């Protein structure tokens, strides 16, 4: 019996040929060269998770990308290139950069009901906390640093009772703050930086 020759997709063959000289797993620079993309685009793809990678947390040489993930990216990029286009503003020195179909800039549009739900969730979270909290305690609850909370208190965005030596913030004012537009915009910024 003769074995049938399995024909492989020509695009898959081309991708395999492109990736042959590179090691497995690839570093960020090898990924960039293999895909013929820029450094900022590479960082966008890896940080947003559009291309699966392992990040070891170091400052340099932190990304390891498996060849199969690079091959999958190249294959999908051929069919839907707009999905992998960075949002406008990603290239800060290129203001005329074309806006993609989907963007990282997601809006958190809280309606009145949503704001009430957010407030109720924080009420439960703060249930066992003291009635007045320090900036550090508020930071732990909201997920921000003490410095950020102190800055908001200094700017008057978050009301306080006492300013020196420590900012003291009542629970009621914290609950009012989490339902404000500024708080939701801050949550949006945090979400964008962690994506």
mmCIF file of C-alpha atoms in Angstrom:
data_model
loop_
_atom_site.group_PDB
_atom_site.id
_atom_site.type_symbol
_atom_site.label_atom_id
_atom_site.label_comp_id
_atom_site.label_asym_id
_atom_site.label_seq_id
_atom_site.Cartn_x
_atom_site.Cartn_y
_atom_site.Cartn_z
ATOM 1 C CA UNK A 1 0.000 0.000 0.000
ATOM 2 C CA UNK A 2 1.280 3.412 -0.909
ATOM 3 C CA UNK A 3 1.085 6.170 1.648
ATOM 4 C CA UNK A 4 -0.730 9.263 0.505
ATOM 5 C CA UNK A 5 1.370 12.381 0.511
ATOM 6 C CA UNK A 6 -0.267 14.817 2.890
ATOM 7 C CA UNK A 7 -0.278 18.237 1.356
ATOM 8 C CA UNK A 8 0.474 21.003 3.786
ATOM 9 C CA UNK A 9 -0.957 24.485 3.513
ATOM 10 C CA UNK A 10 1.495 26.660 1.470
ATOM 11 C CA UNK A 11 1.253 29.457 4.048
ATOM 12 C CA UNK A 12 2.110 27.024 6.863
ATOM 13 C CA UNK A 13 5.119 25.788 4.854
ATOM 14 C CA UNK A 14 6.301 29.368 4.310
ATOM 15 C CA UNK A 15 5.926 30.155 8.029
ATOM 16 C CA UNK A 16 7.845 27.008 8.964
ATOM 17 C CA UNK A 17 10.627 28.036 6.582
ATOM 18 C CA UNK A 18 10.770 31.535 8.110
ATOM 19 C CA UNK A 19 11.002 30.196 11.673
ATOM 20 C CA UNK A 20 13.563 27.428 11.011
ATOM 21 C CA UNK A 21 16.721 29.480 11.783
ATOM 22 C CA UNK A 22 15.420 30.687 15.152
ATOM 23 C CA UNK A 23 15.662 28.964 18.523
ATOM 24 C CA UNK A 24 12.678 27.623 20.435
ATOM 25 C CA UNK A 25 11.623 29.487 22.577
ATOM 26 C CA UNK A 26 12.410 32.785 20.867
ATOM 27 C CA UNK A 27 13.386 36.015 22.575
ATOM 28 C CA UNK A 28 11.613 39.296 21.802
ATOM 29 C CA UNK A 29 14.290 40.429 19.345
ATOM 30 C CA UNK A 30 14.155 37.156 17.396
ATOM 31 C CA UNK A 31 10.365 37.388 17.321
ATOM 32 C CA UNK A 32 10.626 40.928 15.949
ATOM 33 C CA UNK A 33 13.067 39.909 13.216
ATOM 34 C CA UNK A 34 11.146 36.799 12.205
ATOM 35 C CA UNK A 35 7.848 38.672 11.881
ATOM 36 C CA UNK A 36 9.369 41.817 10.316
ATOM 37 C CA UNK A 37 7.741 44.150 12.843
ATOM 38 C CA UNK A 38 9.017 47.053 14.932
ATOM 39 C CA UNK A 39 10.042 47.074 18.563
ATOM 40 C CA UNK A 40 6.961 48.967 19.775
ATOM 41 C CA UNK A 41 4.617 46.671 17.865
ATOM 42 C CA UNK A 42 6.395 43.682 19.396
ATOM 43 C CA UNK A 43 5.943 45.085 22.894
ATOM 44 C CA UNK A 44 2.255 45.780 22.174
ATOM 45 C CA UNK A 45 1.636 42.204 20.992
ATOM 46 C CA UNK A 46 3.408 40.653 23.971
ATOM 47 C CA UNK A 47 2.054 42.946 26.690
ATOM 48 C CA UNK A 48 -1.563 42.667 25.537
ATOM 49 C CA UNK A 49 -1.411 38.881 25.206
ATOM 50 C CA UNK A 50 -2.216 38.839 21.486
ATOM 51 C CA UNK A 51 0.855 36.627 21.136
ATOM 52 C CA UNK A 52 1.203 34.142 23.980
ATOM 53 C CA UNK A 53 4.530 34.418 25.816
ATOM 54 C CA UNK A 54 6.143 33.771 29.171
ATOM 55 C CA UNK A 55 7.383 36.776 31.119
ATOM 56 C CA UNK A 56 9.965 35.956 33.782
ATOM 57 C CA UNK A 57 9.636 39.416 35.370
ATOM 58 C CA UNK A 58 13.173 40.623 34.731
ATOM 59 C CA UNK A 59 13.832 44.082 33.327
ATOM 60 C CA UNK A 60 15.593 42.843 30.203
ATOM 61 C CA UNK A 61 15.251 39.683 28.160
ATOM 62 C CA UNK A 62 12.071 38.836 30.004
ATOM 63 C CA UNK A 63 9.957 37.420 27.164
ATOM 64 C CA UNK A 64 10.108 33.843 25.873
ATOM 65 C CA UNK A 65 7.850 33.030 22.929
ATOM 66 C CA UNK A 66 7.294 29.477 21.712
ATOM 67 C CA UNK A 67 7.728 28.926 17.960
ATOM 68 C CA UNK A 68 4.225 27.465 17.691
ATOM 69 C CA UNK A 69 2.778 30.706 19.126
ATOM 70 C CA UNK A 70 4.766 32.779 16.623
ATOM 71 C CA UNK A 71 3.570 30.516 13.799
ATOM 72 C CA UNK A 72 -0.022 30.893 14.995
ATOM 73 C CA UNK A 73 0.381 34.695 15.091
ATOM 74 C CA UNK A 74 1.813 34.819 11.547
ATOM 75 C CA UNK A 75 -0.950 32.573 10.247
ATOM 76 C CA UNK A 76 -3.732 34.629 11.858
ATOM 77 C CA UNK A 77 -2.115 37.931 10.883
ATOM 78 C CA UNK A 78 -2.547 36.986 7.224
ATOM 79 C CA UNK A 79 -6.318 36.627 7.605
ATOM 80 C CA UNK A 80 -7.010 39.469 10.074
ATOM 81 C CA UNK A 81 -4.192 42.063 10.194
ATOM 82 C CA UNK A 82 -6.372 44.751 11.828
ATOM 83 C CA UNK A 83 -6.772 42.572 14.932
ATOM 84 C CA UNK A 84 -3.037 42.894 15.576
ATOM 85 C CA UNK A 85 -2.736 46.623 14.797
ATOM 86 C CA UNK A 86 -1.835 48.718 17.851
ATOM 87 C CA UNK A 87 -4.358 51.411 18.871
ATOM 88 C CA UNK A 88 -3.868 55.000 17.812
ATOM 89 C CA UNK A 89 -1.564 56.737 20.248
ATOM 90 C CA UNK A 90 0.549 53.624 20.795
ATOM 91 C CA UNK A 91 3.135 55.193 18.499
ATOM 92 C CA UNK A 92 3.297 58.550 20.248
ATOM 93 C CA UNK A 93 5.524 60.010 17.535
ATOM 94 C CA UNK A 94 3.149 59.017 14.734
ATOM 95 C CA UNK A 95 -0.126 60.962 15.126
ATOM 96 C CA UNK A 96 -1.479 59.962 11.705
ATOM 97 C CA UNK A 97 -1.310 56.273 12.532
ATOM 98 C CA UNK A 98 -4.464 54.501 11.350
ATOM 99 C CA UNK A 99 -6.958 53.669 14.090
ATOM 100 C CA UNK A 100 -7.627 49.927 14.458
ATOM 101 C CA UNK A 101 -11.014 48.256 14.486
ATOM 102 C CA UNK A 102 -10.666 47.457 18.178
ATOM 103 C CA UNK A 103 -8.771 49.569 20.650
ATOM 104 C CA UNK A 104 -7.280 49.120 24.087
ATOM 105 C CA UNK A 105 -8.989 52.338 25.145
ATOM 106 C CA UNK A 106 -12.105 50.802 26.623
ATOM 107 C CA UNK A 107 -14.632 53.043 28.288
ATOM 108 C CA UNK A 108 -16.042 52.098 31.667
ATOM 109 C CA UNK A 109 -19.453 53.692 31.354
ATOM 110 C CA UNK A 110 -21.073 53.271 34.714
ATOM 111 C CA UNK A 111 -24.797 53.879 34.808
ATOM 112 C CA UNK A 112 -26.512 54.839 38.062
ATOM 113 C CA UNK A 113 -27.358 51.197 38.840
ATOM 114 C CA UNK A 114 -23.738 50.161 38.213
ATOM 115 C CA UNK A 115 -22.473 52.917 40.503
ATOM 116 C CA UNK A 116 -24.806 51.692 43.247
ATOM 117 C CA UNK A 117 -23.550 48.139 42.769
ATOM 118 C CA UNK A 118 -19.937 49.338 42.999
ATOM 119 C CA UNK A 119 -20.776 51.255 46.153
ATOM 120 C CA UNK A 120 -22.514 48.216 47.706
ATOM 121 C CA UNK A 121 -19.537 46.002 46.860
ATOM 122 C CA UNK A 122 -17.142 48.409 48.590
ATOM 123 C CA UNK A 123 -19.537 48.679 51.568
ATOM 124 C CA UNK A 124 -19.225 44.919 52.062
ATOM 125 C CA UNK A 125 -15.464 45.129 51.574
ATOM 126 C CA UNK A 126 -15.135 47.899 54.166
ATOM 127 C CA UNK A 127 -17.653 46.350 56.590
ATOM 128 C CA UNK A 128 -15.058 45.231 59.151
ATOM 129 C CA UNK A 129 -12.749 48.212 58.676
ATOM 130 C CA UNK A 130 -12.655 51.108 61.145
ATOM 131 C CA UNK A 131 -14.922 54.120 60.461
ATOM 132 C CA UNK A 132 -11.930 56.318 59.608
ATOM 133 C CA UNK A 133 -9.003 54.989 57.573
ATOM 134 C CA UNK A 134 -5.506 56.226 56.796
ATOM 135 C CA UNK A 135 -4.290 56.786 53.223
ATOM 136 C CA UNK A 136 -2.341 53.531 53.407
ATOM 137 C CA UNK A 137 -5.423 51.544 54.457
ATOM 138 C CA UNK A 138 -7.512 53.164 51.703
ATOM 139 C CA UNK A 139 -4.781 52.272 49.211
ATOM 140 C CA UNK A 140 -4.914 48.621 50.270
ATOM 141 C CA UNK A 141 -8.704 48.550 49.833
ATOM 142 C CA UNK A 142 -8.796 50.360 46.474
ATOM 143 C CA UNK A 143 -5.626 48.783 45.078
ATOM 144 C CA UNK A 144 -3.545 51.965 44.791
ATOM 145 C CA UNK A 145 -0.335 53.056 46.495
ATOM 146 C CA UNK A 146 -0.356 55.291 49.569
ATOM 147 C CA UNK A 147 1.328 57.987 47.472
ATOM 148 C CA UNK A 148 -1.545 57.995 44.930
ATOM 149 C CA UNK A 149 -4.191 58.221 47.662
ATOM 150 C CA UNK A 150 -2.267 61.056 49.356
ATOM 151 C CA UNK A 151 -2.047 62.878 46.013
ATOM 152 C CA UNK A 152 -5.824 62.590 45.510
ATOM 153 C CA UNK A 153 -6.362 63.902 49.051
ATOM 154 C CA UNK A 154 -3.998 66.813 48.415
ATOM 155 C CA UNK A 155 -5.797 67.660 45.141
ATOM 156 C CA UNK A 156 -9.168 67.526 46.910
ATOM 157 C CA UNK A 157 -10.508 64.630 44.830
ATOM 158 C CA UNK A 158 -10.834 62.486 47.953
ATOM 159 C CA UNK A 159 -12.153 64.372 50.997
ATOM 160 C CA UNK A 160 -10.280 64.019 54.282
ATOM 161 C CA UNK A 161 -10.781 65.009 57.912
ATOM 162 C CA UNK A 162 -7.197 65.675 58.881
ATOM 163 C CA UNK A 163 -4.198 66.334 56.664
ATOM 164 C CA UNK A 164 -1.249 66.366 59.027
ATOM 165 C CA UNK A 165 0.531 64.191 60.030
ATOM 166 C CA UNK A 166 -1.661 61.624 58.206
ATOM 167 C CA UNK A 167 -4.650 61.832 55.922
ATOM 168 C CA UNK A 168 -7.685 60.433 57.733
ATOM 169 C CA UNK A 169 -10.595 59.464 55.466
ATOM 170 C CA UNK A 170 -14.060 58.396 56.700
ATOM 171 C CA UNK A 171 -15.616 55.295 55.139
ATOM 172 C CA UNK A 172 -18.623 57.272 53.898
ATOM 173 C CA UNK A 173 -16.406 59.592 51.846
ATOM 174 C CA UNK A 174 -14.513 56.621 50.399
ATOM 175 C CA UNK A 175 -17.831 55.100 49.280
ATOM 176 C CA UNK A 176 -18.835 58.425 47.695
ATOM 177 C CA UNK A 177 -15.475 58.574 45.924
ATOM 178 C CA UNK A 178 -15.603 55.067 44.362
ATOM 179 C CA UNK A 179 -18.841 55.967 42.559
ATOM 180 C CA UNK A 180 -17.449 59.184 40.989
ATOM 181 C CA UNK A 181 -16.374 59.678 37.374
ATOM 182 C CA UNK A 182 -12.771 60.270 38.453
ATOM 183 C CA UNK A 183 -12.631 56.945 40.281
ATOM 184 C CA UNK A 184 -13.995 55.040 37.282
ATOM 185 C CA UNK A 185 -11.504 56.776 34.951
ATOM 186 C CA UNK A 186 -8.694 55.796 37.337
ATOM 187 C CA UNK A 187 -9.906 52.177 37.291
ATOM 188 C CA UNK A 188 -9.903 52.329 33.482
ATOM 189 C CA UNK A 189 -6.288 53.571 33.451
ATOM 190 C CA UNK A 190 -5.209 50.765 35.786
ATOM 191 C CA UNK A 191 -7.000 48.224 33.578
ATOM 192 C CA UNK A 192 -5.202 49.531 30.476
ATOM 193 C CA UNK A 193 -1.778 49.408 32.058
ATOM 194 C CA UNK A 194 -2.199 45.812 33.262
ATOM 195 C CA UNK A 195 -3.565 44.534 29.858
#
